Tab-separated table of C-alpha atoms and ligand atoms in Angstrom:
chain	number	residue	atom	x	y	z
A	1	MET	CA	-17.377	-1.409	-25.798
A	2	HIS	CA	-13.428	0.861	-24.746
A	3	GLN	CA	-10.365	-0.179	-24.589
A	4	PRO	CA	-9.248	1.309	-21.209
A	5	ALA	CA	-5.505	2.544	-20.901
A	6	ILE	CA	-3.471	3.686	-18.129
A	7	THR	CA	-1.634	6.493	-19.803
A	8	GLY	CA	-0.274	8.324	-16.236
A	9	THR	CA	0.845	8.281	-12.750
A	10	GLY	CA	1.651	10.221	-10.379
A	11	LEU	CA	3.572	9.760	-6.900
A	12	TYR	CA	3.989	11.821	-3.468
A	13	THR	CA	6.107	11.022	-0.980
A	14	PRO	CA	6.679	12.696	1.906
A	15	GLU	CA	9.713	14.669	3.040
A	16	HIS	CA	10.258	12.415	5.984
A	17	VAL	CA	12.158	9.010	6.068
A	18	ILE	CA	13.127	6.962	8.936
A	19	THR	CA	16.114	4.406	9.091
A	20	ASN	CA	16.140	1.197	10.793
A	21	ASP	CA	18.475	2.404	12.868
A	22	GLU	CA	16.376	5.538	14.006
A	23	LEU	CA	13.776	3.206	14.735
A	24	VAL	CA	14.599	0.511	16.584
A	25	ALA	CA	16.752	3.114	18.426
A	26	ALA	CA	13.279	4.599	19.525
A	27	PHE	CA	11.950	1.292	19.782
A	28	ASN	CA	14.032	-0.312	22.295
A	29	ALA	CA	14.399	2.759	23.823
A	30	TYR	CA	10.172	2.381	24.641
A	31	ALA	CA	11.013	-1.145	25.455
A	32	ASP	CA	13.707	-0.791	28.573
A	33	THR	CA	11.620	2.167	29.888
A	34	PHE	CA	8.667	-0.473	29.705
A	35	ASN	CA	10.038	-2.904	31.314
A	36	ALA	CA	11.773	-0.576	34.235
A	37	SER	CA	8.195	0.380	34.882
A	38	HIS	CA	7.080	-3.038	35.176
A	39	ALA	CA	9.555	-4.906	36.743
A	40	ALA	CA	7.429	-6.256	39.319
A	41	ASP	CA	5.187	-7.040	37.254
A	42	ILE	CA	7.262	-9.392	34.862
A	43	ALA	CA	9.750	-10.598	37.846
A	44	ALA	CA	6.029	-12.227	38.590
A	45	GLY	CA	4.720	-13.141	35.552
A	46	LYS	CA	1.921	-11.480	34.772
A	47	THR	CA	3.217	-9.496	32.082
A	48	ASP	CA	5.510	-10.028	29.909
A	49	PRO	CA	8.877	-8.069	28.648
A	50	VAL	CA	9.271	-6.092	26.057
A	51	PRO	CA	12.129	-8.107	23.333
A	52	GLN	CA	14.168	-5.729	21.640
A	53	SER	CA	13.839	-4.726	18.682
A	54	ASN	CA	17.183	-5.366	15.776
A	55	ALA	CA	17.880	-2.919	12.476
A	56	GLU	CA	20.103	-6.805	11.408
A	57	PHE	CA	16.752	-8.967	11.227
A	58	ILE	CA	14.013	-6.030	9.848
A	59	VAL	CA	17.183	-6.278	6.861
A	60	ALA	CA	17.155	-10.206	6.431
A	61	ALA	CA	13.131	-10.783	6.849
A	62	SER	CA	11.586	-8.491	4.784
A	63	GLY	CA	14.241	-6.216	3.382
A	64	ILE	CA	13.247	-3.067	4.322
A	65	GLU	CA	15.523	-0.258	4.516
A	66	GLN	CA	13.409	3.134	5.534
A	67	ARG	CA	10.264	4.397	5.432
A	68	PHE	CA	8.825	7.647	4.255
A	69	VAL	CA	6.104	9.017	6.698
A	70	TYR	CA	3.621	12.421	6.681
A	71	ALA	CA	4.329	13.050	10.338
A	72	LYS	CA	7.805	11.796	11.708
A	73	ASP	CA	7.133	13.836	15.341
A	74	GLY	CA	6.043	11.107	17.952
A	75	ILE	CA	7.264	8.433	15.995
A	76	LEU	CA	10.175	7.947	17.839
A	77	ASP	CA	9.412	9.689	20.912
A	78	PRO	CA	9.636	6.472	23.197
A	79	ALA	CA	6.950	8.044	25.735
A	80	VAL	CA	4.527	8.796	22.573
A	81	MET	CA	4.958	5.924	19.897
A	82	HIS	CA	2.946	7.150	17.195
A	83	PRO	CA	2.498	9.509	15.055
A	84	ILE	CA	0.977	13.214	15.869
A	85	LEU	CA	-1.466	14.511	13.585
A	86	PRO	CA	-3.493	18.125	14.764
A	87	PRO	CA	-6.397	18.491	14.456
A	88	ARG	CA	-7.281	20.174	11.365
A	89	PRO	CA	-10.397	22.724	11.113
A	90	MET	CA	-13.546	21.487	9.079
A	91	ASP	CA	-13.326	23.527	5.598
A	92	ALA	CA	-9.259	22.267	5.901
A	93	PRO	CA	-8.193	19.716	3.235
A	94	SER	CA	-8.371	16.526	4.912
A	95	VAL	CA	-4.331	14.718	4.575
A	96	MET	CA	-5.726	11.936	2.546
A	97	ALA	CA	-7.129	14.091	0.491
A	98	GLU	CA	-4.506	16.975	0.113
A	99	ILE	CA	-1.482	13.885	-0.653
A	100	GLY	CA	-3.561	12.358	-2.749
A	101	VAL	CA	-4.302	15.759	-4.721
A	102	ASP	CA	-0.757	15.697	-5.417
A	103	ALA	CA	-0.352	12.313	-6.529
A	104	CYS	CA	-3.478	13.084	-8.951
A	105	GLN	CA	-1.546	16.460	-10.252
A	106	GLN	CA	1.452	14.677	-11.725
A	107	ALA	CA	-0.597	11.883	-13.487
A	108	LEU	CA	-2.081	14.388	-14.790
A	109	ALA	CA	0.698	15.985	-15.918
A	110	ASN	CA	2.265	12.488	-16.956
A	111	ALA	CA	-1.097	12.370	-19.551
A	112	GLY	CA	-1.709	15.689	-20.427
A	113	VAL	CA	-4.501	15.855	-19.293
A	114	SER	CA	-7.124	18.263	-17.805
A	115	ALA	CA	-8.388	17.836	-14.194
A	116	GLY	CA	-11.998	19.611	-15.330
A	117	ASP	CA	-12.245	17.008	-18.136
A	118	VAL	CA	-12.158	14.175	-15.582
A	119	ASP	CA	-15.009	12.208	-14.159
A	120	LEU	CA	-14.312	9.574	-12.114
A	121	VAL	CA	-12.633	9.519	-9.189
A	122	ILE	CA	-12.263	6.569	-6.870
A	123	CYS	CA	-9.882	6.802	-3.902
A	124	ALA	CA	-9.062	3.603	-3.035
A	125	ALA	CA	-7.076	2.406	0.170
A	126	SER	CA	-6.624	0.790	3.226
A	127	ASN	CA	-7.345	3.563	5.634
A	128	HIS	CA	-10.146	6.693	5.156
A	129	GLU	CA	-9.785	9.488	7.735
A	130	ARG	CA	-13.523	9.312	8.084
A	131	ALA	CA	-16.434	7.961	6.916
A	132	TYR	CA	-18.292	10.385	4.766
A	133	PRO	CA	-18.205	12.631	2.943
A	134	ALA	CA	-15.938	10.596	0.701
A	135	ILE	CA	-12.443	11.646	0.591
A	136	ALA	CA	-12.559	10.625	-2.946
A	137	VAL	CA	-15.559	13.661	-3.416
A	138	GLU	CA	-13.438	16.013	-1.648
A	139	ILE	CA	-10.224	14.589	-4.040
A	140	GLN	CA	-12.877	16.269	-7.211
A	141	GLU	CA	-13.558	18.890	-5.943
A	142	LEU	CA	-9.608	20.053	-4.796
A	143	LEU	CA	-9.363	19.431	-8.230
A	144	GLY	CA	-12.326	21.075	-9.955
A	145	ALA	CA	-12.962	17.501	-10.898
A	146	GLY	CA	-16.466	16.402	-12.907
A	147	GLY	CA	-18.631	13.583	-13.020
A	148	PHE	CA	-18.365	11.417	-10.132
A	149	ALA	CA	-16.128	10.463	-6.640
A	150	PHE	CA	-16.699	7.374	-4.246
A	151	ASP	CA	-13.963	5.475	-1.231
A	152	MET	CA	-13.360	2.041	-1.487
A	153	ASN	CA	-11.188	-0.070	0.821
A	154	VAL	CA	-9.852	-3.676	-0.238
A	155	ALA	CA	-6.713	-2.773	2.209
A	156	CYS	CA	-3.299	-3.677	0.649
A	157	SER	CA	-5.057	-4.684	-2.955
A	158	SER	CA	-7.531	-1.470	-3.010
A	159	ALA	CA	-5.622	-0.558	-6.204
A	160	THR	CA	-6.171	-2.891	-8.789
A	161	PHE	CA	-9.323	-3.245	-7.463
A	162	GLY	CA	-10.291	0.417	-8.316
A	163	ILE	CA	-8.242	-0.228	-11.084
A	164	GLN	CA	-10.661	-2.860	-12.426
A	165	ALA	CA	-13.989	-1.025	-11.543
A	166	ALA	CA	-12.265	2.438	-13.147
A	167	ALA	CA	-11.371	0.298	-16.146
A	168	ASP	CA	-14.789	-1.817	-16.586
A	169	MET	CA	-16.398	1.717	-15.989
A	170	ILE	CA	-14.689	3.229	-19.234
A	171	ARG	CA	-15.551	-0.077	-21.097
A	172	ALA	CA	-18.900	0.184	-21.030
A	173	GLY	CA	-18.862	3.984	-21.606
A	174	SER	CA	-19.778	5.444	-17.489
A	175	ALA	CA	-16.856	6.994	-17.788
A	176	LYS	CA	-14.302	8.658	-20.071
A	177	LYS	CA	-11.365	9.499	-17.629
A	178	ALA	CA	-11.038	7.623	-14.619
A	179	LEU	CA	-8.367	8.620	-11.287
A	180	VAL	CA	-8.078	6.086	-8.742
A	181	VAL	CA	-5.460	7.628	-5.814
A	182	ASN	CA	-4.573	5.222	-3.018
A	183	PRO	CA	-3.569	8.530	-0.219
A	184	GLU	CA	-2.203	5.864	2.088
A	185	LEU	CA	-1.090	6.984	5.815
A	186	CYS	CA	-0.025	3.465	6.937
A	187	SER	CA	2.029	4.864	9.801
A	188	HIS	CA	-2.003	6.012	11.195
A	189	HIS	CA	-2.473	2.182	11.632
A	190	LEU	CA	0.640	0.631	12.549
A	191	GLU	CA	1.555	0.099	16.040
A	192	TRP	CA	4.928	0.930	16.908
A	193	ARG	CA	5.056	0.029	20.437
A	194	ASP	CA	4.694	-4.306	18.895
A	195	ARG	CA	7.843	-5.259	17.870
A	196	ASP	CA	7.330	-8.217	15.619
A	197	CYS	CA	5.065	-5.587	13.364
A	198	HIS	CA	6.358	-1.759	13.875
A	199	PHE	CA	9.226	-1.580	10.984
A	200	ILE	CA	6.852	-2.895	7.981
A	201	PHE	CA	4.771	0.513	7.273
A	202	GLY	CA	5.647	3.920	4.996
A	203	ASP	CA	3.417	6.409	3.958
A	204	VAL	CA	3.174	8.285	0.314
A	205	ALA	CA	0.118	8.003	-2.010
A	206	THR	CA	0.065	7.022	-5.188
A	207	ALA	CA	-2.439	8.136	-8.472
A	208	THR	CA	-3.095	6.183	-11.931
A	209	LEU	CA	-5.130	8.178	-14.451
A	210	ILE	CA	-7.127	5.157	-16.544
A	211	GLU	CA	-8.958	7.111	-20.275
A	212	ARG	CA	-10.274	5.735	-23.736
A	213	ALA	CA	-6.913	4.587	-25.710
A	214	ASP	CA	-8.359	6.176	-28.204
A	215	ASP	CA	-8.172	9.535	-26.346
A	216	ALA	CA	-4.349	9.181	-24.773
A	217	GLN	CA	-1.915	11.379	-25.991
A	218	GLY	CA	1.092	9.706	-25.651
A	219	ASP	CA	1.929	6.557	-24.979
A	220	HIS	CA	0.176	4.144	-22.700
A	221	PHE	CA	-0.609	1.074	-21.267
A	222	ALA	CA	-3.637	-0.764	-22.837
A	223	ILE	CA	-5.846	-2.746	-19.877
A	224	LYS	CA	-5.992	-5.806	-21.624
A	225	SER	CA	-7.848	-7.616	-18.562
A	226	THR	CA	-8.207	-7.759	-14.844
A	227	ARG	CA	-8.969	-10.012	-11.758
A	228	CYS	CA	-9.784	-9.553	-8.899
A	229	GLY	CA	-10.345	-12.493	-5.841
A	230	THR	CA	-10.938	-12.527	-2.569
A	231	VAL	CA	-10.685	-15.302	0.074
A	232	PHE	CA	-11.925	-14.185	4.428
A	233	SER	CA	-8.562	-14.389	6.457
A	234	ASN	CA	-8.467	-13.037	10.675
A	235	ASN	CA	-4.918	-13.410	9.613
A	236	ILE	CA	-4.684	-9.855	9.109
A	237	ARG	CA	-6.623	-7.339	10.531
A	238	ASN	CA	-7.518	-4.194	11.846
A	239	ASN	CA	-10.794	-3.300	14.390
A	240	ASN	CA	-10.324	0.636	14.840
A	241	GLY	CA	-7.474	1.792	13.011
A	242	PHE	CA	-7.276	5.519	11.211
A	243	LEU	CA	-5.888	7.883	13.851
A	244	ARG	CA	-7.526	6.704	16.694
A	245	ARG	CA	-5.405	6.416	18.847
A	246	ALA	CA	-5.677	10.536	19.562
A	247	GLN	CA	-9.354	11.141	19.321
A	248	TYR	CA	-9.935	8.861	21.906
A	249	PRO	CA	-6.445	7.778	23.917
A	250	GLU	CA	-8.954	5.578	26.285
A	251	MET	CA	-8.373	3.099	23.376
A	252	ALA	CA	-4.540	3.704	22.784
A	253	ASP	CA	-4.107	-0.325	24.755
A	254	ARG	CA	-6.370	-1.939	22.835
A	255	ARG	CA	-4.467	-3.855	20.423
A	256	ASP	CA	-6.736	-4.358	17.901
A	257	MET	CA	-7.034	-0.813	17.026
A	258	GLN	CA	-4.399	-0.934	15.048
A	259	PHE	CA	-2.783	-3.063	13.091
A	260	MET	CA	-2.567	-6.387	13.802
A	261	GLN	CA	-0.822	-9.664	11.682
A	262	ASN	CA	-0.064	-13.131	11.434
A	263	GLY	CA	2.605	-13.093	9.960
A	264	ARG	CA	4.180	-16.071	9.274
A	265	LYS	CA	0.702	-17.102	8.387
A	266	VAL	CA	0.322	-14.851	5.837
A	267	PHE	CA	3.416	-15.293	4.712
A	268	LYS	CA	2.257	-19.859	4.085
A	269	GLU	CA	-1.126	-19.386	2.993
A	270	VAL	CA	-1.149	-16.015	0.525
A	271	LEU	CA	1.850	-16.906	-1.476
A	272	PRO	CA	0.326	-19.712	-3.013
A	273	LEU	CA	-3.032	-17.865	-3.533
A	274	VAL	CA	-0.892	-14.892	-5.468
A	275	SER	CA	0.937	-17.638	-7.791
A	276	LYS	CA	-2.549	-19.274	-8.879
A	277	HIS	CA	-4.229	-16.401	-9.134
A	278	ILE	CA	-1.300	-14.617	-11.265
A	279	GLY	CA	-1.097	-18.229	-13.057
A	280	ASP	CA	-4.423	-18.663	-13.902
A	281	HIS	CA	-5.457	-15.101	-15.046
A	282	LEU	CA	-2.215	-15.065	-17.654
A	283	ALA	CA	-3.537	-18.834	-18.921
A	284	ASP	CA	-6.870	-17.697	-19.140
A	285	GLU	CA	-6.104	-14.647	-21.112
A	286	GLY	CA	-3.832	-17.293	-23.643
A	287	LEU	CA	-0.554	-15.766	-21.770
A	288	GLN	CA	2.336	-17.873	-20.585
A	289	ALA	CA	5.025	-16.684	-18.622
A	290	ALA	CA	7.532	-16.199	-21.111
A	291	ASP	CA	5.695	-13.599	-22.772
A	292	LEU	CA	6.361	-11.152	-19.484
A	293	LYS	CA	8.719	-7.964	-19.918
A	294	ARG	CA	8.053	-7.285	-16.345
A	295	LEU	CA	6.769	-7.403	-12.862
A	296	TRP	CA	4.972	-5.033	-10.779
A	297	LEU	CA	4.114	-6.968	-7.298
A	298	HIS	CA	2.665	-5.245	-4.110
A	299	GLN	CA	5.475	-4.227	-1.445
A	300	ALA	CA	4.933	-5.781	1.604
A	301	ASN	CA	8.080	-8.928	1.688
A	302	LYS	CA	11.154	-9.138	-0.065
A	303	SER	CA	11.064	-12.621	0.020
A	304	MET	CA	7.749	-12.527	-0.529
A	305	ASN	CA	8.070	-11.111	-3.761
A	306	ASP	CA	11.334	-13.251	-5.369
A	307	PHE	CA	9.065	-16.432	-4.430
A	308	ILE	CA	6.059	-15.334	-6.215
A	309	GLY	CA	9.073	-13.917	-9.030
A	310	LYS	CA	10.116	-17.448	-9.178
A	311	LYS	CA	6.584	-19.390	-9.201
A	312	VAL	CA	5.170	-17.145	-12.076
A	313	LEU	CA	7.914	-16.943	-14.116
A	314	GLY	CA	9.534	-20.393	-13.557
A	315	ARG	CA	12.462	-19.055	-12.938
A	316	THR	CA	14.129	-16.735	-11.387
A	317	PRO	CA	13.568	-13.271	-12.462
A	318	GLU	CA	15.965	-11.487	-14.294
A	319	PRO	CA	16.916	-7.920	-12.607
A	320	GLY	CA	15.055	-5.290	-13.272
A	321	GLU	CA	11.753	-8.391	-14.074
A	322	GLN	CA	10.601	-7.732	-11.055
A	323	PRO	CA	11.080	-3.813	-9.786
A	324	ASN	CA	10.637	-3.454	-5.444
A	325	ILE	CA	10.785	-0.471	-3.922
A	326	LEU	CA	10.376	-1.538	-0.436
A	327	GLN	CA	13.677	-1.344	0.828
A	328	ASP	CA	13.187	2.344	0.349
A	329	TYR	CA	9.620	3.197	0.751
A	330	ALA	CA	8.209	-0.121	3.317
A	331	ASN	CA	5.152	-1.518	2.861
A	332	THR	CA	2.649	1.210	1.865
A	333	SER	CA	-0.563	-1.124	2.290
A	334	SER	CA	-1.947	-0.989	-1.535
A	335	ALA	CA	0.389	1.840	-3.280
A	336	GLY	CA	3.693	-0.684	-3.929
A	337	SER	CA	3.405	-2.119	-6.817
A	338	ILE	CA	0.898	1.419	-7.895
A	339	ILE	CA	5.021	3.208	-7.374
A	340	ALA	CA	6.969	-0.092	-8.808
A	341	PHE	CA	4.561	0.352	-11.820
A	342	HIS	CA	5.614	4.327	-11.878
A	343	LYS	CA	9.617	4.185	-11.082
A	344	TYR	CA	10.299	0.787	-14.012
A	345	SER	CA	7.738	0.649	-16.450
A	346	ALA	CA	8.875	4.121	-18.764
A	347	ASP	CA	11.694	1.579	-20.305
A	348	LEU	CA	9.205	-1.032	-21.798
A	349	GLN	CA	8.777	-1.230	-25.166
A	350	THR	CA	5.587	-1.304	-27.766
A	351	GLY	CA	4.114	-4.554	-27.170
A	352	ASP	CA	5.572	-5.605	-24.270
A	353	THR	CA	3.116	-7.065	-21.787
A	354	GLY	CA	3.410	-6.658	-17.926
A	355	VAL	CA	1.184	-7.798	-14.468
A	356	ILE	CA	0.017	-5.275	-11.540
A	357	CYS	CA	-0.550	-7.337	-8.928
A	358	SER	CA	-1.306	-6.737	-5.227
A	359	PHE	CA	-2.176	-8.790	-2.523
A	360	GLY	CA	-2.896	-8.328	1.119
A	361	ALA	CA	-6.221	-7.905	3.940
A	362	GLY	CA	-9.581	-9.962	3.203
A	363	TYR	CA	-7.847	-12.087	1.754
A	364	SER	CA	-7.733	-10.610	-1.732
A	365	VAL	CA	-5.467	-10.284	-4.890
A	366	GLY	CA	-5.738	-8.591	-7.606
A	367	SER	CA	-3.590	-8.479	-11.670
A	368	VAL	CA	-4.415	-5.914	-13.998
A	369	ILE	CA	-2.633	-6.934	-17.463
A	370	ILE	CA	-1.154	-4.116	-19.092
A	371	THR	CA	0.695	-4.291	-23.181
A	372	ARG	CA	2.849	-1.078	-23.411
A	373	CYS	CA	1.492	0.951	-26.658
B	1	COA	N1	13.790	-7.659	15.499
B	1	COA	C1	14.358	-8.864	16.451
B	1	COA	N2	13.146	-10.151	16.478
B	1	COA	C2	12.461	-9.801	16.095
B	1	COA	C3	11.320	-9.359	15.703
B	1	COA	C4	12.187	-7.552	15.468
B	1	COA	N3	12.079	-6.651	15.248
B	1	COA	N4	10.212	-8.574	15.094
B	1	COA	C5	10.621	-10.246	15.295
B	1	COA	N5	11.443	-11.110	15.667
B	1	COA	C6	11.609	-12.120	16.451
B	1	COA	C7	10.182	-13.652	16.451
B	1	COA	O1	10.382	-13.045	17.778
B	1	COA	C8	10.960	-14.698	15.902
B	1	COA	O2	11.732	-15.457	17.332
B	1	COA	P1	11.777	-16.758	17.723
B	1	COA	O3	12.164	-17.302	16.264
B	1	COA	O4	12.622	-16.518	18.903
B	1	COA	O5	10.519	-16.429	17.913
B	1	COA	C9	11.997	-14.706	15.319
B	1	COA	O6	12.536	-13.031	15.282
B	1	COA	C10	11.110	-14.896	13.427
B	1	COA	O7	9.798	-14.124	13.779
B	1	COA	P2	8.650	-13.863	12.491
B	1	COA	O8	7.732	-13.485	12.526
B	1	COA	O9	8.271	-15.629	12.574
B	1	COA	O10	9.733	-13.450	11.248
B	1	COA	P3	9.367	-13.461	9.187
B	1	COA	O11	10.448	-14.407	9.340
B	1	COA	O12	8.176	-13.938	9.395
B	1	COA	O13	9.263	-12.042	9.224
B	1	COA	C11	7.452	-10.527	8.784
B	1	COA	C12	7.690	-11.650	9.883
B	1	COA	C13	6.828	-9.636	9.830
B	1	COA	C14	8.612	-9.682	8.042
B	1	COA	C15	7.425	-11.314	7.768
B	1	COA	O14	6.564	-12.840	7.946
B	1	COA	C16	6.368	-11.128	6.652
B	1	COA	O15	6.790	-9.872	5.353
B	1	COA	N6	5.004	-11.341	6.748
B	1	COA	C17	4.342	-10.863	5.442
B	1	COA	C18	3.987	-9.656	5.866
B	1	COA	C19	2.727	-9.198	4.952
B	1	COA	O16	2.430	-9.583	3.279
B	1	COA	N7	1.391	-8.850	5.180
B	1	COA	C20	1.003	-7.897	4.348
B	1	COA	C21	0.423	-7.076	5.179
B	1	COA	S1	-0.401	-5.450	3.987
């Protein structure tokens, strides 16, 4: 058995930013237009008016201050309210592959590894641009990597489930150098016309390179243990999603074609699930909360992370012990905990241990215990 290690990470950040104020102004203009054009039905009680959104509510309820998006056009147009992506010819790279490759190249450069030595690419994301050929195989081709590649989807937990799959293969010897890449184009499966969730998501891509610890060329994080868990719930659901509205405009008004959630229930049900999952994982590895130097949590909601941090550590986390990035990036689905790890792990010392943990639809929870070497 080989010891797997994270030797590099990469982060692609789109160039376009949408602040809460910009988002709310566009949403409220859409709401005014909708309410005016449906005034008779609203007065007759046949249609509910669209309520106004509010930037202060968004920060207070979620901790989100802005989000990055791959395509800003359309999202802030009250007559459109979704991103517009021009169709690409068959021989052009998919958007997910393009942004995924950017993150992968950074991860490889950080680790000093050339793409030709990679023999496994897993594209682990909450939505995929097409069914097949797999985006991962396209990324493998664009990078010039060898071996094999496949896509997987465990919603917001895709990155940690992907890390477990790659780490297990490296342990067993079926792969030597694996890229787990998370191109998350969340803006394309968000219903921007739903006041209760229009602020939640942003776009990004992350990549994690996992190799045999013996092959690491510099500082790295040994993957001590991984654990994944799932429990079925309909409280976060997306019956179709990716780019569907642009392709099939007749489906545009079916609410279930985009991301839907019962946010309050998610909050109540997922928090105990995650806290217990991390606590049990640590205990089974003979670790205690006091052994942890850092928690890199899924980035959906600040209050959720505050709660989990407190529950796992048994006290309020010190500043920096449980870094949040959602104020800048919003919820980027599976990429969130990897962004936090990418940005806030370089200062850890040899022997320091931390947990990367993601959670979300399914429900699903994944945790990765790592130690700086
Ligand atoms: N602007 C102003 N008011 C809003 C609003 C908005 N954009 N969205 C909702 N509200 C209102 C609601 O209508 C409700 O009003 P009421 O009390 O009169 O009924 C009130 O604010 C509270 O709404 P609620 O949905 O209960 O807010 P919340 O505190 O639960 O926060 C979320 C909403 C989505 C931020 C929060 O539930 C959350 O983060 N949940 C978990 C998300 C998660 O992890 N999802 C996984 C996705 S991968």
